[in-house]
Coordinates of C-alpha atoms in Angstrom, one line a residue:
X1 CA -22.0 18.9 1.6
X2 CA -21.3 18.9 5.3
X3 CA -23.4 21.3 7.5
X4 CA -21.1 22.7 10.2
X5 CA -22.7 23.4 13.5
X6 CA -21.4 24.5 16.9
X7 CA -22.8 21.3 18.4
X8 CA -19.9 19.4 16.9
X9 CA -17.4 21.5 18.9
X10 CA -18.6 19.9 22.1
X11 CA -19.0 16.5 20.6
X12 CA -15.9 15.8 18.6
X13 CA -12.2 16.0 19.5
X14 CA -9.9 14.8 16.8
X15 CA -6.4 13.7 17.7
X16 CA -4.0 14.1 14.7
X17 CA -1.0 11.8 14.6
X18 CA 1.6 12.8 12.0
X19 CA 2.1 16.0 10.1
X20 CA -0.1 17.5 7.4
X21 CA 1.8 18.5 4.3
X22 CA -0.8 20.0 1.9
X23 CA -4.4 19.5 3.1
X24 CA -4.4 22.6 5.3
X25 CA -7.7 24.0 3.9
X26 CA -9.5 20.7 4.5
X27 CA -8.3 20.5 8.0
X28 CA -9.4 24.1 8.6
X29 CA -12.9 23.0 7.6
X30 CA -12.7 20.1 10.0
X31 CA -11.7 22.5 12.8
X32 CA -15.1 24.3 12.3
X33 CA -16.9 21.2 13.4
X34 CA -14.4 19.6 15.9
X35 CA -11.5 20.4 18.2
X36 CA -8.3 19.3 16.4
X37 CA -5.5 18.3 18.8
X38 CA -2.0 17.7 17.5
X39 CA -0.3 14.7 19.1
X40 CA 2.9 15.7 20.9
X41 CA 3.7 12.5 22.6
X42 CA 7.4 11.6 22.1
X43 CA 7.0 7.8 22.3
X44 CA 4.6 5.0 23.0
X45 CA 4.9 5.1 26.8
X46 CA 4.2 8.9 26.8
X47 CA 1.3 8.3 24.4
X48 CA -0.3 5.9 26.8
X49 CA 0.1 8.4 29.7
X50 CA -1.4 11.2 27.5
X51 CA -4.4 8.9 26.7
X52 CA -5.2 9.0 30.4
X53 CA -4.7 12.8 30.6
X54 CA -4.9 15.4 27.8
X55 CA -6.2 12.9 25.2
X56 CA -8.7 11.2 27.6
X57 CA -11.8 12.6 25.8
X58 CA -10.7 12.2 22.1
X59 CA -13.4 10.9 19.8
X60 CA -11.6 10.4 16.5
X61 CA -8.0 9.7 15.6
X62 CA -6.1 10.3 12.3
X63 CA -2.7 8.7 11.7
X64 CA 0.0 8.5 9.1
X65 CA 2.4 5.7 8.3
X66 CA 5.3 7.7 9.9
X67 CA 3.5 8.3 13.1
X68 CA 4.3 4.8 14.2
X69 CA 7.5 6.3 15.7
X70 CA 5.3 8.1 18.2
X71 CA 2.9 5.4 19.2
X72 CA 4.2 2.0 18.0
X73 CA 1.8 -0.4 16.3
X74 CA -1.9 0.1 16.7
X75 CA -2.2 -3.3 18.4
X76 CA -4.3 -4.9 21.1
X77 CA -2.4 -3.2 23.8
X78 CA -2.9 0.3 22.3
X79 CA -6.6 -0.4 21.5
X80 CA -7.1 -1.4 25.2
X81 CA -5.8 2.0 26.4
X82 CA -7.9 4.2 24.1
X83 CA -10.7 6.1 25.9
X84 CA -14.2 4.8 25.4
X85 CA -15.1 8.0 23.5
X86 CA -13.1 7.0 20.4
X87 CA -15.3 6.2 17.4
X88 CA -12.8 5.8 14.6
X89 CA -9.2 5.6 13.5
X90 CA -8.6 7.1 10.0
X91 CA -5.4 5.9 8.5
X92 CA -3.6 7.8 5.7
X93 CA -2.6 5.0 3.5
X94 CA -4.0 2.1 1.5
X95 CA -2.1 -0.5 3.4
X96 CA -3.0 -0.6 7.1
X97 CA -0.7 -3.4 8.2
X98 CA 0.4 -1.3 11.2
X99 CA -3.1 -1.7 12.6
X100 CA -4.4 -5.0 14.1
X101 CA -8.0 -4.6 13.2
X102 CA -9.6 -7.3 15.5
X103 CA -9.0 -5.5 18.9
X104 CA -10.5 -2.3 17.5
X105 CA -13.5 -4.2 16.2
X106 CA -14.0 -5.7 19.6
X107 CA -14.2 -2.1 21.0
X108 CA -16.5 -1.0 18.2
X109 CA -13.9 1.4 16.8
X110 CA -14.1 1.9 13.1
X111 CA -10.9 1.7 11.0
X112 CA -10.7 3.5 7.6
X113 CA -8.0 3.5 4.9
X114 CA -7.3 5.3 1.7
X115 CA -8.8 3.8 -1.5
X116 CA -9.2 5.7 -4.7
X117 CA -6.5 8.4 -4.2
X118 CA -3.7 5.8 -4.3
X119 CA -4.9 3.8 -7.3
X120 CA -3.6 6.0 -10.1
X121 CA -0.2 6.9 -8.8
X122 CA 0.5 3.3 -7.6
X123 CA -0.6 1.9 -10.9
X124 CA 1.6 4.4 -12.8
X125 CA 4.5 3.2 -10.7
X126 CA 3.7 -0.4 -11.5
X127 CA 3.7 0.3 -15.2
X128 CA 7.2 1.8 -14.9
X129 CA 8.5 -1.2 -13.0
X130 CA 7.0 -3.7 -15.4
X131 CA 8.6 -2.0 -18.5
X132 CA 11.9 -1.4 -16.7
X133 CA 12.1 -5.0 -15.5
X134 CA 11.0 -6.6 -18.8
X135 CA 13.3 -4.4 -20.9
X136 CA 16.4 -4.4 -18.5
X137 CA 16.3 -0.6 -18.4
X138 CA 17.9 -0.5 -15.0
X139 CA 20.8 -2.5 -16.2
X140 CA 21.2 -0.1 -19.2
X141 CA 21.2 2.9 -16.9
X142 CA 23.8 1.4 -14.6
X143 CA 26.1 0.5 -17.5
X144 CA 25.7 4.0 -18.9
X145 CA 26.6 5.6 -15.6
X146 CA 29.6 3.4 -15.4
X147 CA 30.8 4.8 -18.7
X148 CA 30.4 1.5 -20.6
X149 CA 28.7 2.9 -23.7
X150 CA 31.6 4.7 -25.2
X151 CA 33.5 1.4 -25.6
X152 CA 31.4 0.6 -28.7
X153 CA 29.2 -2.1 -27.3
X154 CA 25.6 -2.0 -28.4
X155 CA 23.4 -0.4 -25.7
X156 CA 26.4 -0.3 -23.4
X157 CA 26.3 -4.1 -23.1
X158 CA 22.8 -4.3 -21.6
X159 CA 21.1 -7.6 -21.9
X160 CA 18.3 -8.0 -24.4
X161 CA 14.8 -7.5 -22.9
X162 CA 11.4 -8.7 -23.7
X163 CA 8.2 -7.0 -25.1
X164 CA 4.8 -7.4 -23.5
X165 CA 3.3 -8.5 -26.8
X166 CA 2.2 -12.2 -26.6
X167 CA 2.9 -12.5 -22.9
X168 CA 0.5 -13.5 -20.0
X169 CA 0.0 -10.9 -17.3
X170 CA -0.9 -12.2 -13.9
X171 CA -2.4 -9.8 -11.3
X172 CA -2.3 -11.1 -7.7
X173 CA -5.0 -9.0 -6.1
X174 CA -7.5 -7.2 -8.2
X175 CA -8.7 -4.5 -5.9
X176 CA -8.8 -0.9 -7.0
X177 CA -5.1 -0.7 -7.5
X178 CA -4.9 -4.0 -9.3
X179 CA -7.6 -3.0 -11.7
X180 CA -6.0 0.4 -12.3
X181 CA -2.7 -1.4 -13.2
X182 CA -4.6 -3.8 -15.5
X183 CA -6.2 -0.8 -17.4
X184 CA -2.9 1.0 -17.8
X185 CA -1.1 -2.1 -19.1
X186 CA -3.9 -3.0 -21.5
X187 CA -2.5 -1.0 -24.5
X188 CA 0.9 -2.6 -24.3
X189 CA -0.2 -5.8 -26.0
X190 CA -0.3 -8.6 -23.4
X191 CA -1.9 -11.6 -25.1
X192 CA -3.7 -12.7 -21.9
X193 CA -4.6 -11.1 -18.6
X194 CA -5.4 -13.3 -15.6
X195 CA -6.0 -12.6 -11.9
X196 CA -6.5 -14.2 -8.5
X197 CA -8.5 -12.6 -5.7
X198 CA -10.1 -13.9 -2.5
X199 CA -13.3 -13.8 -4.4
X200 CA -14.2 -13.4 -8.1
X201 CA -15.1 -9.9 -9.2
X202 CA -18.4 -8.9 -10.9
X203 CA -18.3 -9.0 -14.7
X204 CA -18.3 -5.2 -14.8
X205 CA -15.1 -5.0 -12.7
X206 CA -13.5 -8.2 -14.2
X207 CA -13.9 -7.0 -17.8
X208 CA -11.8 -9.2 -20.1
X209 CA -9.4 -10.4 -17.3
X210 CA -9.7 -14.1 -16.6
X211 CA -10.2 -15.4 -13.0
X212 CA -7.9 -18.3 -12.1
X213 CA -6.7 -20.0 -9.0
X214 CA -3.5 -18.9 -7.2
X215 CA -1.6 -21.9 -8.5
X216 CA -2.8 -21.3 -12.1
X217 CA -1.7 -17.7 -11.9
X218 CA 1.7 -18.6 -10.6
X219 CA 2.3 -21.3 -13.2
X220 CA 0.9 -19.5 -16.3
X221 CA 2.1 -15.9 -15.9
X222 CA 5.1 -14.4 -17.7
X223 CA 4.7 -11.2 -15.5
X224 CA 3.3 -11.4 -12.0
X225 CA 2.1 -8.2 -10.3
X226 CA 1.8 -8.3 -6.5
X227 CA -1.1 -6.1 -5.4
X228 CA -2.5 -7.8 -2.3
X229 CA -2.6 -6.3 1.3
X230 CA -0.1 -7.5 3.9
X231 CA -1.7 -9.7 6.6
X232 CA -1.0 -13.0 8.3
X233 CA -2.2 -14.9 5.2
X234 CA -0.1 -13.0 2.7
X235 CA 3.2 -12.6 4.5
X236 CA 5.8 -14.5 2.5
X237 CA 3.1 -15.6 0.1
X238 CA 5.8 -15.5 -2.6
X239 CA 8.5 -17.9 -1.4
X240 CA 10.9 -20.5 -2.6
X241 CA 8.2 -23.2 -3.2
X242 CA 6.0 -20.8 -5.1
X243 CA 8.8 -19.4 -7.2
X244 CA 9.9 -22.9 -8.2
X245 CA 6.4 -23.4 -9.7
X246 CA 6.7 -20.3 -11.9
X247 CA 7.8 -20.1 -15.5
X248 CA 11.5 -19.8 -16.1
X249 CA 12.4 -16.2 -16.6
X250 CA 9.3 -14.9 -14.9
X251 CA 9.2 -11.1 -14.1
X252 CA 7.9 -10.2 -10.6
X253 CA 6.7 -6.7 -9.8
X254 CA 5.7 -5.7 -6.2
X255 CA 3.9 -2.4 -5.4
X256 CA 2.0 -3.8 -2.4
X257 CA 4.1 -4.5 0.7
X258 CA 7.6 -5.9 1.0
X259 CA 7.0 -8.8 3.4
X260 CA 4.6 -10.5 0.9
X261 CA 7.8 -11.7 -0.8
X262 CA 10.5 -13.7 1.1
X263 CA 13.5 -11.7 -0.1
X264 CA 16.0 -14.2 1.2
X265 CA 14.4 -17.0 -0.9
X266 CA 14.0 -14.7 -3.9
X267 CA 17.7 -13.8 -4.3
X268 CA 18.9 -17.3 -5.4
X269 CA 16.2 -17.4 -8.1
X270 CA 17.3 -14.0 -9.4
X271 CA 20.9 -15.2 -9.6
X272 CA 20.0 -18.4 -11.4
X273 CA 17.6 -16.7 -13.9
X274 CA 14.6 -18.6 -12.7
X275 CA 13.2 -15.1 -12.0
X276 CA 14.3 -13.1 -15.0
X277 CA 13.8 -9.7 -13.3
X278 CA 12.3 -8.2 -10.2
X279 CA 10.9 -4.7 -10.0
X280 CA 9.8 -3.4 -6.6
X281 CA 8.7 -0.2 -4.8
X282 CA 8.6 -2.0 -1.4
X283 CA 10.9 -4.2 0.5
X284 CA 10.7 -6.6 3.4
X285 CA 12.7 -4.5 5.9
X286 CA 12.6 -1.1 4.3
X287 CA 14.3 1.3 4.3
X288 CA 17.0 -1.3 4.6
X289 CA 17.5 -3.4 1.4
X290 CA 19.9 -6.3 1.4
X291 CA 23.0 -5.3 -0.7
X292 CA 22.9 -8.7 -2.4
X293 CA 19.5 -8.0 -3.7
X294 CA 19.9 -4.3 -4.5
X295 CA 23.0 -4.7 -6.6
X296 CA 21.7 -7.5 -8.9
X297 CA 21.6 -6.3 -12.5
X298 CA 18.1 -7.7 -13.0
X299 CA 16.6 -5.8 -10.1
X300 CA 14.8 -2.4 -10.4
X301 CA 14.4 -0.8 -7.0
X302 CA 12.5 2.3 -5.9
X303 CA 12.4 3.7 -2.4
X304 CA 8.6 3.4 -1.8
X305 CA 7.7 6.1 -4.3
X306 CA 4.3 4.8 -5.3
X307 CA 2.3 7.8 -4.0
X308 CA 5.2 10.3 -3.9
X309 CA 3.6 13.2 -5.7
X310 CA 2.2 16.5 -4.6
X311 CA -1.3 15.6 -5.9
X312 CA -1.5 12.1 -4.4
X313 CA -0.4 13.2 -0.9
X314 CA -2.8 16.1 -0.8
X315 CA -5.7 13.9 -2.0
X316 CA -4.9 11.2 0.5
X317 CA -4.7 13.8 3.4
X318 CA -8.1 15.2 2.3
X319 CA -9.5 11.7 2.1
X320 CA -8.6 11.2 5.7
X321 CA -10.5 14.3 6.7
X322 CA -13.5 13.2 4.7
X323 CA -13.6 9.9 6.6
X324 CA -13.5 11.8 10.0
X325 CA -16.2 14.3 8.8
X326 CA -18.4 11.4 7.7
X327 CA -18.0 9.6 11.0
X328 CA -18.8 12.8 13.0
X329 CA -21.9 13.6 10.9
X330 CA -23.3 10.2 10.1
X331 CA -21.6 7.8 12.6
X332 CA -19.8 5.9 9.8
X333 CA -16.5 6.4 8.0
X334 CA -16.7 6.4 4.2
X335 CA -14.1 3.6 3.6
X336 CA -14.2 1.1 6.3
X337 CA -11.7 -1.7 6.0
X338 CA -13.0 -5.0 4.6
X339 CA -12.6 -6.8 8.0
X340 CA -15.2 -4.6 9.5
X341 CA -17.8 -4.3 6.8
X342 CA -20.0 -6.9 8.4
X343 CA -19.8 -5.3 11.8
X344 CA -20.7 -1.6 11.1

């Protein structure tokens, strides 16, 4: 429980980037302990000017994914222009690839992201994509909408799909989201569940999932779930060379970030059947999706809907406020990004 005091009014000034949809009550509580300022800058250049003027004494910043249109990336240039009073940047999202962490670390500015609120809705989305891709549901929907069912063909001519039973499930990235996906898919009958992480999990978190190398996961999985953050090391992690080492007919599902998969190199493998199906909520240059990819019958595409629920958005927005409140009262955000855990 936070104890609000008038002392915070003179100490904290929170700059809010991006609109709040549902967490108005939580923001009202924050306004009791800090001055909340709405960012009205029209573009990056004006934002830089405002940082020397009306935002020159801000202490905390909250930002949304969409607010990049106001400020541009949170990169070294932007970090260098922030006033020395800034203590943290609270990002409203699990993925924080719009933020270059190192220059903020150099300035002792904490970066926080969203953890638990995104796990369940993203995992639910992954389950849908896995089943839809394995069973060719999208193909069946498309054929039905085209009026192909009345001609008498079984299932409107949709291709036969596959059941999870007896298959090997490979989870690339077993953070909170990856583990939530694993738990939701457990009842569907996969014979084996394997994962690759930067480091092996504790037995309590690992459960019955088997830790393997990246190469082993790629070579042994019937279904590969991409659940790693986007960074310099993971960009185009799934590429032509990697796909060639996968099983024939492998199903790939991505609920992480689009650029982790090289889409141009994926398409030929979808056409040849090397990749049996691809289900994705994210794309390399979203909202643009190459027509060649989008209209393949073995592709299930969603327009980044992983956390697109009333409940998830409200919980994420409230989580951001909690991070700021914690930073104001204790000097530390609740969920600092992994790159900074050894610094703060």
